[in-house]
Coordinates of C-alpha atoms in Angstrom, one line a residue:
X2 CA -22.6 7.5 -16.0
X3 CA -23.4 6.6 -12.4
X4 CA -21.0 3.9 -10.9
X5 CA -23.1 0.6 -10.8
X6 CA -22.7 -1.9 -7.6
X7 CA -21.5 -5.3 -8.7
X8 CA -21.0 -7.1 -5.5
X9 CA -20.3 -10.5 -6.1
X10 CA -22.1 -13.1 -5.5
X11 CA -20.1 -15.6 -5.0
X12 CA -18.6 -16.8 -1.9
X13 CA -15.3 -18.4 -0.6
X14 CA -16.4 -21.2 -4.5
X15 CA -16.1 -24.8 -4.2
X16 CA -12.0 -25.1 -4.5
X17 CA -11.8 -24.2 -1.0
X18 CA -8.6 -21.5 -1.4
X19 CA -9.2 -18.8 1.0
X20 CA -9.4 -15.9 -1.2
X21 CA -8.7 -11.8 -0.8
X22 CA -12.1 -9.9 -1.4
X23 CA -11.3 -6.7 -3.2
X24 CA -13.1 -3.7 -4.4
X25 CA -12.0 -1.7 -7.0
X26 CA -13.1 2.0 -8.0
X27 CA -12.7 3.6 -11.1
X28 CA -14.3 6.3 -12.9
X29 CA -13.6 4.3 -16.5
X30 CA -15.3 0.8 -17.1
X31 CA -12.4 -0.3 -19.5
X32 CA -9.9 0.2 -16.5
X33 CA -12.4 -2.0 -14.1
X34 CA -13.0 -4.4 -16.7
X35 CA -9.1 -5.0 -17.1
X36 CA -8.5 -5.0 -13.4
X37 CA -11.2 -7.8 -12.6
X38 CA -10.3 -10.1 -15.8
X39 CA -6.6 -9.9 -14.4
X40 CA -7.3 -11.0 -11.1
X41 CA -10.0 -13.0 -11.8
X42 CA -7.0 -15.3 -13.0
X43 CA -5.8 -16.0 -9.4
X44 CA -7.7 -18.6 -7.6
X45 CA -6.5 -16.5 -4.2
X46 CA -8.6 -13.2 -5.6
X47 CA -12.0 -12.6 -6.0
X48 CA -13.6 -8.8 -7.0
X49 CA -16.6 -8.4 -5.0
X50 CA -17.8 -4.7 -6.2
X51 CA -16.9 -1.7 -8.6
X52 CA -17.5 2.2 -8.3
X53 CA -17.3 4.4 -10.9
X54 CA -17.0 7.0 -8.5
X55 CA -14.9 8.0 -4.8
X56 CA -18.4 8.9 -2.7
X57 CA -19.6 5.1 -4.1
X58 CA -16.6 3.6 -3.4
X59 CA -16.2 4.9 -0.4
X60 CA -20.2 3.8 0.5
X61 CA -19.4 0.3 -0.6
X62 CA -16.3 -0.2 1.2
X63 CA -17.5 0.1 4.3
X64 CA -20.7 -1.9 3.5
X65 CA -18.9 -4.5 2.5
X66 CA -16.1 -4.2 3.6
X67 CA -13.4 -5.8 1.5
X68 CA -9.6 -7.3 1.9
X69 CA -8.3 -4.5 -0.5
X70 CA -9.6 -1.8 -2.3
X71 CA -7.8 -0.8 -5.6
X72 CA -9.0 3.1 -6.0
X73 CA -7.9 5.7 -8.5
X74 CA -7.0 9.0 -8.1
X75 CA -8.8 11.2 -10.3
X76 CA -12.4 10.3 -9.9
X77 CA -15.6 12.1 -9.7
X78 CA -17.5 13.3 -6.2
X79 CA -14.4 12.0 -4.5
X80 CA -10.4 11.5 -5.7
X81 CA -8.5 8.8 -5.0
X82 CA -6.2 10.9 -2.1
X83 CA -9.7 11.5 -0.2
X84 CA -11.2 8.1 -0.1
X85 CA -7.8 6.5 1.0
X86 CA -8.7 9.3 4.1
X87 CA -11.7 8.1 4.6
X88 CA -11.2 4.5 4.5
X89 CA -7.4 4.2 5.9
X90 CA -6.6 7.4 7.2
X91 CA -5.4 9.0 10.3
X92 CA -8.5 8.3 13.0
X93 CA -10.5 5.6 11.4
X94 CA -11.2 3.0 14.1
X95 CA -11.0 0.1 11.4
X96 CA -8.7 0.8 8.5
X97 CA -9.3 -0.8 5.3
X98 CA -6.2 -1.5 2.5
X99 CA -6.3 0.3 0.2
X100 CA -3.8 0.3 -3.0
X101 CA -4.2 3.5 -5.0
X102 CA -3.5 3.1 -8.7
X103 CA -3.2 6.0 -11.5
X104 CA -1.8 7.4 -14.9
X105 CA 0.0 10.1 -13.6
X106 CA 3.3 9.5 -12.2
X107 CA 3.5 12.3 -9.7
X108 CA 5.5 12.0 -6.6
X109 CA 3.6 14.4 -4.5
X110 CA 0.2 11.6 -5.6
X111 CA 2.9 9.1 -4.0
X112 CA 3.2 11.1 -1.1
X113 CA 0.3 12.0 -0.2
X114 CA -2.2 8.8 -0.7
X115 CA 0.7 7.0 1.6
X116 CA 0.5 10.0 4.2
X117 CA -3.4 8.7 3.9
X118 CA -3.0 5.7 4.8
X119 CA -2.7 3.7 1.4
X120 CA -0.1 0.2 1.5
X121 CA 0.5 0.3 -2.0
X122 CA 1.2 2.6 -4.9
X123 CA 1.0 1.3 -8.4
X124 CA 1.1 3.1 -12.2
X125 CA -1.6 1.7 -14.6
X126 CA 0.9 1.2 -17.1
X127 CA 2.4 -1.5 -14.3
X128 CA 2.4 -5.3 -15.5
X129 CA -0.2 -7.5 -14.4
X130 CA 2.1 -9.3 -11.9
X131 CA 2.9 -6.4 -10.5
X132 CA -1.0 -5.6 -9.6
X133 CA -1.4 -9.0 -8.3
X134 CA 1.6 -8.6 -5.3
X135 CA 0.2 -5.4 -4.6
X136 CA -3.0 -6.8 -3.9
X137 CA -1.2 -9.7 -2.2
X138 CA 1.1 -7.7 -0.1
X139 CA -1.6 -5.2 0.9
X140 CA -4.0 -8.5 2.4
X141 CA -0.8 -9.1 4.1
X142 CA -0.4 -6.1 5.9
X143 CA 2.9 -5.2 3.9
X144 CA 3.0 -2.4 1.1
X145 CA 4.4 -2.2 -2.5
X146 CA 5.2 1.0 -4.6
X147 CA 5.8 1.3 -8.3
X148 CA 9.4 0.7 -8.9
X149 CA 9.7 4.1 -10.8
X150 CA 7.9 5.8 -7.8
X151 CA 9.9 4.3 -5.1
X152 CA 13.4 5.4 -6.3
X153 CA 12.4 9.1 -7.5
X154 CA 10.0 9.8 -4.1
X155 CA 13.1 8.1 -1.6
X156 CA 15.3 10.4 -3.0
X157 CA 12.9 13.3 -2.8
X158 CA 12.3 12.6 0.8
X159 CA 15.8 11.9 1.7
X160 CA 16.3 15.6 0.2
X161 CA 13.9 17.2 2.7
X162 CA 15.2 18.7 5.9
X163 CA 14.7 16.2 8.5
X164 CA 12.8 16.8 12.2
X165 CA 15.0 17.3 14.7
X166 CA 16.6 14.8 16.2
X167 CA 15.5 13.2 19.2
X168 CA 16.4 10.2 21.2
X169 CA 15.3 7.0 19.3
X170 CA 12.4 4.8 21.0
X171 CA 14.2 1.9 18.8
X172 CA 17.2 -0.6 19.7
X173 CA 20.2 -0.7 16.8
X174 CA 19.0 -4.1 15.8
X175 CA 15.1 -2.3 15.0
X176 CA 17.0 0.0 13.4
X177 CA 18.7 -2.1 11.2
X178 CA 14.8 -3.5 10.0
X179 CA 13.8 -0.4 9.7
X180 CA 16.3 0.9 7.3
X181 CA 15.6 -1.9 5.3
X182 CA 12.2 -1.9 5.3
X183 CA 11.9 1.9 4.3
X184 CA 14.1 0.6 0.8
X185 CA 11.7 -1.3 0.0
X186 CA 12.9 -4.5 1.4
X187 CA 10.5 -7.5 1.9
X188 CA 10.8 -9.7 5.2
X189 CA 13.1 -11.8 3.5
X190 CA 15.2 -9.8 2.2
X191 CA 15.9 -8.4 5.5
X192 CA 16.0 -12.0 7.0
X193 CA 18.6 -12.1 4.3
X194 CA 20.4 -8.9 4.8
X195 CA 20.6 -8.9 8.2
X196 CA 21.1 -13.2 8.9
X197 CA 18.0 -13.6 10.8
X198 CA 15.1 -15.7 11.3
X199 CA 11.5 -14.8 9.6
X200 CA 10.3 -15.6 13.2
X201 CA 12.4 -12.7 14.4
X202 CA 12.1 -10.3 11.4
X203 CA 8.0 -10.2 12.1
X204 CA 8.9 -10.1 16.3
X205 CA 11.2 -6.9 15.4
X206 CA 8.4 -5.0 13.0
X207 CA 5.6 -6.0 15.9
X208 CA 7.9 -4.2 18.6
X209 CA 8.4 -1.3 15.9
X210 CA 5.0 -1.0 15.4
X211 CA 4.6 -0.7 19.3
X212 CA 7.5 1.7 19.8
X213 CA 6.5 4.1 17.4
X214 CA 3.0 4.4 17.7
X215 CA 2.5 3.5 13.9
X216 CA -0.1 1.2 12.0
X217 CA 2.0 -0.5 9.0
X218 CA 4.9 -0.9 7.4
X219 CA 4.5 2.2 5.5
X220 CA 4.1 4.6 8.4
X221 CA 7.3 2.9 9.7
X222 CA 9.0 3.9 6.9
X223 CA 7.7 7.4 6.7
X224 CA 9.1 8.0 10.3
X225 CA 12.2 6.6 8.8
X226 CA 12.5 9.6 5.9
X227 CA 10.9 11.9 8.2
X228 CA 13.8 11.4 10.9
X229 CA 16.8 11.0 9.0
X230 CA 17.0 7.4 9.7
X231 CA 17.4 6.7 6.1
X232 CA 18.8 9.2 3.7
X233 CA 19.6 6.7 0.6
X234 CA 19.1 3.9 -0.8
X235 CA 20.3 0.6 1.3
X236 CA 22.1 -1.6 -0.7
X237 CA 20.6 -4.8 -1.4
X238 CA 21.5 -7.9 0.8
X239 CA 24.7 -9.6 0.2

């Protein structure tokens, strides 16, 4: 009933691969149970704890503070949307990552647990790969939406009226990353896309990050839909 602390107690193991930590929370065992076995296939990952429930996860996360934490949304004490708050959201000092998984394919789910701060969005229903580069991409500092979701919630946003224009803090180059970036795009496929250098593609997000005041790749890209700077889908790079 109550959501049982299994920290690990492992450490880094003897085969010397830096690996993520991640926590995951889950109000069913059979979901956690799946999640650990599929990552426990990757030398790279390693689950340190499982809730069963938001307040615990919430409780252990910042005890032990983990590389990722996969949370659910509909949990008991607290959902999914309010521990990505608490853990990622506007005004914490130290952010966690934090990928929120779930059954329910809602958009507004989407919207909101990225508005809180989550840097990664992933059905259940997903393939295992899939999980594993979200919790990859989210160690990295980059984020990863369901397929499905991202099409369905760009075009939804991209639908909204956008805030009035004002002057752009960002050169046409950083606006050329950005618009790529808020697609979807990796930092190679922009390298690709747009002919330049890794090296430069990370020096552009950095002064991004700087200009606008943001934290990740996924508030750059909400400032994107939110200004008008993207209204569709980019195509992909030649």
């Amino acid at each position: 009933m109550s959501g049982t602390n299994r920290a690990s107690d492992t450490a880094g193991g003897s085969s010397g691969v830096a690996r993520t930590r991640v926590l995951i929370a889950d109000d069913q065992e059979m979901v956690r149970t799946g999640f650990r076995l599929i990552l426990g296939t990757q030398p790279d990952l390693e689950v340190i704890g499982e809730a069963a429930d938001g307040a615990e996860c919430v409780e252990l996360a910042r005890r032990l503070r983990p590389d990722v934490c996969l949370v659910d949304i509909r949990m008991p004490r607290l959902d999914g949307l309010e521990v990505t708050r608490a853990l990622a959201g506007p005004g914490v000092t130290d952010p966690l990552r934090v990928v929120v998984v779930t059954t329910f394919d809602q958009d507004d789910y989407a919207y909101t647990a990225l508005r809180n701060g989550a840097c990664g969005f992933l059905l259940k229903d997903a393939a295992s790969n899939l999980l594993i580069e979200a919790v990859r991409s989210a160690a990295r500092g980059d984020a990863l939406v369901s397929p499905a979701v991202t099409v369905r919630l760009l075009k939804h946003l991209a639908g909204q009226q956008p805030a009035p224009a004002a002057p752009s803090p960002l050169s046409e180059r950083e606006l050329d990353v950005v618009r790529l970036l808020a697609v979807g795009r990796t930092n190679q496929e922009i390298c690709d896309g747009l002919y330049l250098s890794l090296g430069t593609v990370k020096t552009h997000l950095a002064n991004i990050k700087d200009k606008l005041g943001v934290r990740n790749r996924v508030e750059i890209a909400a400032w994107a839909w939110d200004t008008g700077t993207v209204r569709e889908r980019q195509s992909p790079p030649a």
